[in-house]
PDB file of C-alpha atoms in Angstrom:
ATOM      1  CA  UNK Y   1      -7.781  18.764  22.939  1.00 55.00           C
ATOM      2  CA  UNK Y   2      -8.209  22.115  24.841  1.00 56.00           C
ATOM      3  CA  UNK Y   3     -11.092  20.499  26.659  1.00 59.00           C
ATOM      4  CA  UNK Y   4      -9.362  17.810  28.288  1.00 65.00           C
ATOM      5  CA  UNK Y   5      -5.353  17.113  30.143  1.00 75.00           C
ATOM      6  CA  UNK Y   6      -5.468  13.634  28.897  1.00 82.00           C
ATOM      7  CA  UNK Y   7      -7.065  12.623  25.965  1.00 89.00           C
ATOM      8  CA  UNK Y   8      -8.784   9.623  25.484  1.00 94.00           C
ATOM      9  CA  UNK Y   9      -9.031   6.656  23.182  1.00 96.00           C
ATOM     10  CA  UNK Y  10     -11.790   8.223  21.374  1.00 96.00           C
ATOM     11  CA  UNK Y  11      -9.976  11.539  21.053  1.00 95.00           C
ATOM     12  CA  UNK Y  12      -6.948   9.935  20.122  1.00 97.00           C
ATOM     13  CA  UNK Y  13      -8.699   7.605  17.526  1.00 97.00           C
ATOM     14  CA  UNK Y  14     -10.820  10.806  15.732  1.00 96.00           C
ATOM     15  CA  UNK Y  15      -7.404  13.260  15.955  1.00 96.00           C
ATOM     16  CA  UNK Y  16      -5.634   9.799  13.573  1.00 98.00           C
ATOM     17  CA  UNK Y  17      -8.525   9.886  11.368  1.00 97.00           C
ATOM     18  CA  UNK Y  18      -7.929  13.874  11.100  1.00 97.00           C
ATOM     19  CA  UNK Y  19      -4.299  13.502   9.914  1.00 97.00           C
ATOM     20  CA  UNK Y  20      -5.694  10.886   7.765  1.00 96.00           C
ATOM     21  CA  UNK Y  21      -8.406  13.012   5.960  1.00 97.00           C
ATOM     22  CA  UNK Y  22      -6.171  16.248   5.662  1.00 96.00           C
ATOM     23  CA  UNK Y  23      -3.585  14.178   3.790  1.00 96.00           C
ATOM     24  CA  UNK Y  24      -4.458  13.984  -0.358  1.00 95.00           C
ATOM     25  CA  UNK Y  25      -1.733  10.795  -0.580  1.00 94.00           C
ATOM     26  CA  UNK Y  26      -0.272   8.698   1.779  1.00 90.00           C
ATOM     27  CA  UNK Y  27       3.356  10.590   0.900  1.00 92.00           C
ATOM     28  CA  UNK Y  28       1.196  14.133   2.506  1.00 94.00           C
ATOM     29  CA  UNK Y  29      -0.366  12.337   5.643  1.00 97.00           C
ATOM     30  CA  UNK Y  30       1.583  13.384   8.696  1.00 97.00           C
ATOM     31  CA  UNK Y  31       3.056   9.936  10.091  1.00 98.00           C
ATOM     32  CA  UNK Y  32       5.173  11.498  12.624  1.00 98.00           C
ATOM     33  CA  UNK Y  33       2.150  12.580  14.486  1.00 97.00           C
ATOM     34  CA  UNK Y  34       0.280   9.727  13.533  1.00 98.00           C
ATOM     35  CA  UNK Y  35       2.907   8.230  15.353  1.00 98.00           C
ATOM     36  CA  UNK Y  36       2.820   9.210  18.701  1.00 97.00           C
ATOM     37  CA  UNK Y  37      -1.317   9.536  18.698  1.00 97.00           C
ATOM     38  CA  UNK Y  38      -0.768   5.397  18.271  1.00 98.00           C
ATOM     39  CA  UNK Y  39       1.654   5.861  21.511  1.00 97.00           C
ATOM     40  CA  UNK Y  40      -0.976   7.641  23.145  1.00 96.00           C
ATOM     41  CA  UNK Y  41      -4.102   5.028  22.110  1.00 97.00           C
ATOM     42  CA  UNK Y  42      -1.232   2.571  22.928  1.00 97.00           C
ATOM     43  CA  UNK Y  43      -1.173   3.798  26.790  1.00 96.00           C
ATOM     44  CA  UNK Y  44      -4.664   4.694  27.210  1.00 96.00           C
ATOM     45  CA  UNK Y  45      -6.558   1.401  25.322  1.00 97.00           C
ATOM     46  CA  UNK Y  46      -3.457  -1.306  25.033  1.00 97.00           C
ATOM     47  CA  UNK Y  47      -4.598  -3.720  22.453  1.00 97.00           C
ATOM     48  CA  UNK Y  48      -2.602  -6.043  20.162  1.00 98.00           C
ATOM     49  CA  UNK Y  49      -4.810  -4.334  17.122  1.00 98.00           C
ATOM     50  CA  UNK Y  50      -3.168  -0.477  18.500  1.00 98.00           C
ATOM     51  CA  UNK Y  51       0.157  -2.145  17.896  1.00 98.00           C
ATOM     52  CA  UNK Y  52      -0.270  -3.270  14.697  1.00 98.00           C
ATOM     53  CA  UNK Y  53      -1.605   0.122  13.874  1.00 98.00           C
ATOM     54  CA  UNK Y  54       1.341   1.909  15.941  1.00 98.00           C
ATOM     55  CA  UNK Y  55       4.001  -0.417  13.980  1.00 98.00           C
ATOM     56  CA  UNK Y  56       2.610   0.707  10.661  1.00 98.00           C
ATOM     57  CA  UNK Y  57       2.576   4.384  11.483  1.00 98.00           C
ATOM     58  CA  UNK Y  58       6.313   4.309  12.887  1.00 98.00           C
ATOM     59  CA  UNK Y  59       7.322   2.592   9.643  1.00 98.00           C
ATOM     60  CA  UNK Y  60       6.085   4.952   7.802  1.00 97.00           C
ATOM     61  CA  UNK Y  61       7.288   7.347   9.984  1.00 98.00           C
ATOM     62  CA  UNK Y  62      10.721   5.981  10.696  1.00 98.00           C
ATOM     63  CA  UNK Y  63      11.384   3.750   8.546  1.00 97.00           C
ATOM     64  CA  UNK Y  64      10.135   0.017   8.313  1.00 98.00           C
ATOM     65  CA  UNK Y  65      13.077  -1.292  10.602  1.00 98.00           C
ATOM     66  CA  UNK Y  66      11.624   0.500  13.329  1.00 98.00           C
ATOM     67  CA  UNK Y  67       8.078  -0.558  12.652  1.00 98.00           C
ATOM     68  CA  UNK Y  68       9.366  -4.301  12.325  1.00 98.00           C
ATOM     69  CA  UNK Y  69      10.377  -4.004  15.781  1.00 98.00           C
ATOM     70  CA  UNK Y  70       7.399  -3.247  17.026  1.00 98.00           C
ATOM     71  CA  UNK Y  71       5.684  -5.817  14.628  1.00 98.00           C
ATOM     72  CA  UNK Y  72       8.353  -8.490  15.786  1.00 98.00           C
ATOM     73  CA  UNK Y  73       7.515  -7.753  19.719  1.00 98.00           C
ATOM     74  CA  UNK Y  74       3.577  -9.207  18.547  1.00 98.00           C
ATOM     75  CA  UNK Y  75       4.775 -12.473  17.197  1.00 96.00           C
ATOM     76  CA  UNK Y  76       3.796 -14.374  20.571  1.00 95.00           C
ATOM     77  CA  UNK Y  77       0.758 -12.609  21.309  1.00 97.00           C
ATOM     78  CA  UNK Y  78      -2.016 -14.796  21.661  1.00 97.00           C
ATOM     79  CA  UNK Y  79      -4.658 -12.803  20.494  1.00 96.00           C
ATOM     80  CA  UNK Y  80      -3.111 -12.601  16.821  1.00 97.00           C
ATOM     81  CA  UNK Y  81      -2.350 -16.403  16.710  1.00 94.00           C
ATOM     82  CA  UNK Y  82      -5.524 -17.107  13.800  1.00 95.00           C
ATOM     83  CA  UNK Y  83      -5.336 -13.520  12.351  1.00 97.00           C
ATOM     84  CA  UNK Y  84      -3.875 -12.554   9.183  1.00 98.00           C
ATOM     85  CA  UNK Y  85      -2.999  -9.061  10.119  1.00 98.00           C
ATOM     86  CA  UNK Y  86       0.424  -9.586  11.510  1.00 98.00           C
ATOM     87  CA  UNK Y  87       2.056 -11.518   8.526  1.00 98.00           C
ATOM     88  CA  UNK Y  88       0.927  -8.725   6.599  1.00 98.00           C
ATOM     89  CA  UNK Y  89       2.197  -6.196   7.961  1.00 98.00           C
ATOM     90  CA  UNK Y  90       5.510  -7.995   8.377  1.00 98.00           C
ATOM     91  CA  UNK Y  91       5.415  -8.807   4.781  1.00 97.00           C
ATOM     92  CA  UNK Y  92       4.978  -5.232   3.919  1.00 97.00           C
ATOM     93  CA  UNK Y  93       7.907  -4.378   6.418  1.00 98.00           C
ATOM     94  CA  UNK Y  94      10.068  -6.754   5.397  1.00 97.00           C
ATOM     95  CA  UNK Y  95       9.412  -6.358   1.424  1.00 96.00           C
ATOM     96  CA  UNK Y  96      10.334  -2.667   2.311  1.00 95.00           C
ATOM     97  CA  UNK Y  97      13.459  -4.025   3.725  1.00 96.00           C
ATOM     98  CA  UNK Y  98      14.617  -5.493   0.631  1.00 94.00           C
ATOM     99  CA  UNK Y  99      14.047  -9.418   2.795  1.00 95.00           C
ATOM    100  CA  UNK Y 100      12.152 -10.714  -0.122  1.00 95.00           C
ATOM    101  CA  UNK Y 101      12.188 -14.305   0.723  1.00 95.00           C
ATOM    102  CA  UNK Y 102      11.090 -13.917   3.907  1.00 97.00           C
ATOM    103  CA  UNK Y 103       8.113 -11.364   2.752  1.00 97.00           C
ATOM    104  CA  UNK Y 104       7.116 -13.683   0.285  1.00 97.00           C
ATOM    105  CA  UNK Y 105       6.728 -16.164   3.306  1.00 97.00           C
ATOM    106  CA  UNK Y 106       4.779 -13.433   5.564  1.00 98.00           C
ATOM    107  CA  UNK Y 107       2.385 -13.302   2.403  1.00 98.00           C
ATOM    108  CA  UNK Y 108       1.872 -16.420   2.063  1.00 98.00           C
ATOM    109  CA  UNK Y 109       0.910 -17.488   5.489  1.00 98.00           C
ATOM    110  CA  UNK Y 110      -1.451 -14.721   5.795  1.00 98.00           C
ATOM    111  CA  UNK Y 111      -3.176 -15.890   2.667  1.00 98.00           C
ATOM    112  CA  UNK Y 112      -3.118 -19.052   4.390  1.00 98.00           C
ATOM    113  CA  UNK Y 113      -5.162 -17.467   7.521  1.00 98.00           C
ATOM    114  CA  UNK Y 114      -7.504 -15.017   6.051  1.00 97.00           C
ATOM    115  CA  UNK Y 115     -11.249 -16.386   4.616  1.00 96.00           C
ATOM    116  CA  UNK Y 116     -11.405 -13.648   2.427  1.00 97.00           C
ATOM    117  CA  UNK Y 117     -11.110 -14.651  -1.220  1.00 97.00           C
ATOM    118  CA  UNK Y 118     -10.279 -11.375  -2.175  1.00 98.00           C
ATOM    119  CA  UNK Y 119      -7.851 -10.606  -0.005  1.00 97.00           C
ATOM    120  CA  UNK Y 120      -6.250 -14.197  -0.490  1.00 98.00           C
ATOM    121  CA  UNK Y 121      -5.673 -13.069  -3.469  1.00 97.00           C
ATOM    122  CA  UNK Y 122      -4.201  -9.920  -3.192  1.00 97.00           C
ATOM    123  CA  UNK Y 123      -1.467 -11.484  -0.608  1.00 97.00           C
ATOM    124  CA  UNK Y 124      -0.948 -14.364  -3.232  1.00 97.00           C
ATOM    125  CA  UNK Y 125       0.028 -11.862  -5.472  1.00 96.00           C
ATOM    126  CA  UNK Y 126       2.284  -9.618  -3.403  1.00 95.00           C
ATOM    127  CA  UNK Y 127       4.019 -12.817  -2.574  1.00 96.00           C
ATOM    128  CA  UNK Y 128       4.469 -14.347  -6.034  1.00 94.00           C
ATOM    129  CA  UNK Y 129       5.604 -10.661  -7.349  1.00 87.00           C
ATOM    130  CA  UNK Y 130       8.554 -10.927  -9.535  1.00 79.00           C
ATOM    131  CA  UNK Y 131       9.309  -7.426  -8.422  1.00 70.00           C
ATOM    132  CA  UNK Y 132      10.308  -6.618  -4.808  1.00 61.00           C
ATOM    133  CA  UNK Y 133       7.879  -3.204  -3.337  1.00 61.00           C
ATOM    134  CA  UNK Y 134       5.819  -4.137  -6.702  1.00 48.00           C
ATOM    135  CA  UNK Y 135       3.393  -5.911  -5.407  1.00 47.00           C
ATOM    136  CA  UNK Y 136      -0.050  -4.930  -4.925  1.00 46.00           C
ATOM    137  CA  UNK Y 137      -0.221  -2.135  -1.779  1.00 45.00           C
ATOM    138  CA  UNK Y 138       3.290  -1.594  -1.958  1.00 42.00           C
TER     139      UNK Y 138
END
């Protein structure tokens, strides 16, 4: 960081892994600065895959309304239209929120868009959990 005024994707993207490593659980990794290093990548390389990224670290951060937000801003993008990142994380978010039904639906249609069997699988079960932030990766 001393080396350079503005730092750079790469920069950005190793000091995200460092919080990362230093933290033992997710409860001990620092999503505050986590946070705004996302802001930063989010200036410097703007990609629809930083702001998925970005909307996970400020719910974690913040609180899960505030990373919905962001999340909710991506539903048009074009880029994400065959991916099965974005209903996850809105599952997650919205699961967090206590908006069951509508997680259950997130879940669901990712499962739908994924062609991973394992992963099908694990968003099958989050969304037929009988118990709300049970499920698996909750």
């Amino acid at each position: 960081m001393a080396l350079t005024p503005a730092p750079g994707p790469y920069l950005l993207q190793a000091m995200i892994a460092a919080c990362h490593v230093r933290a033992m659980t997710a409860a001990d990794t620092d999503w505050i600065a986590i946070a705004a290093y996302y802001q930063a990548l989010a200036l410097a390389a703007p990609s629809p895959i930083v702001e998925i990224n970005r909307a996970v670290a400020v719910g974690m951060a913040f609180g899960p309304a505030q990373g919905l937000a962001i999340a909710d801003a991506l539903r048009q993008e074009p880029r994400l239209k065959g991916s099965q990142l974005l209903p996850t994380l809105r599952g997650d978010l919205l699961e967090k929120l206590g908006r069951v039904a509508e997680a259950r639906a997130e879940f669901r249609r990712a499962a739908e868009l994924t062609g991973n069997d394992k992963e099908r699988a694990l968003l099958l079960a989050r969304a037929n959990s009988p118990h709300p932030n049970i499920g698996v990766g909750a």
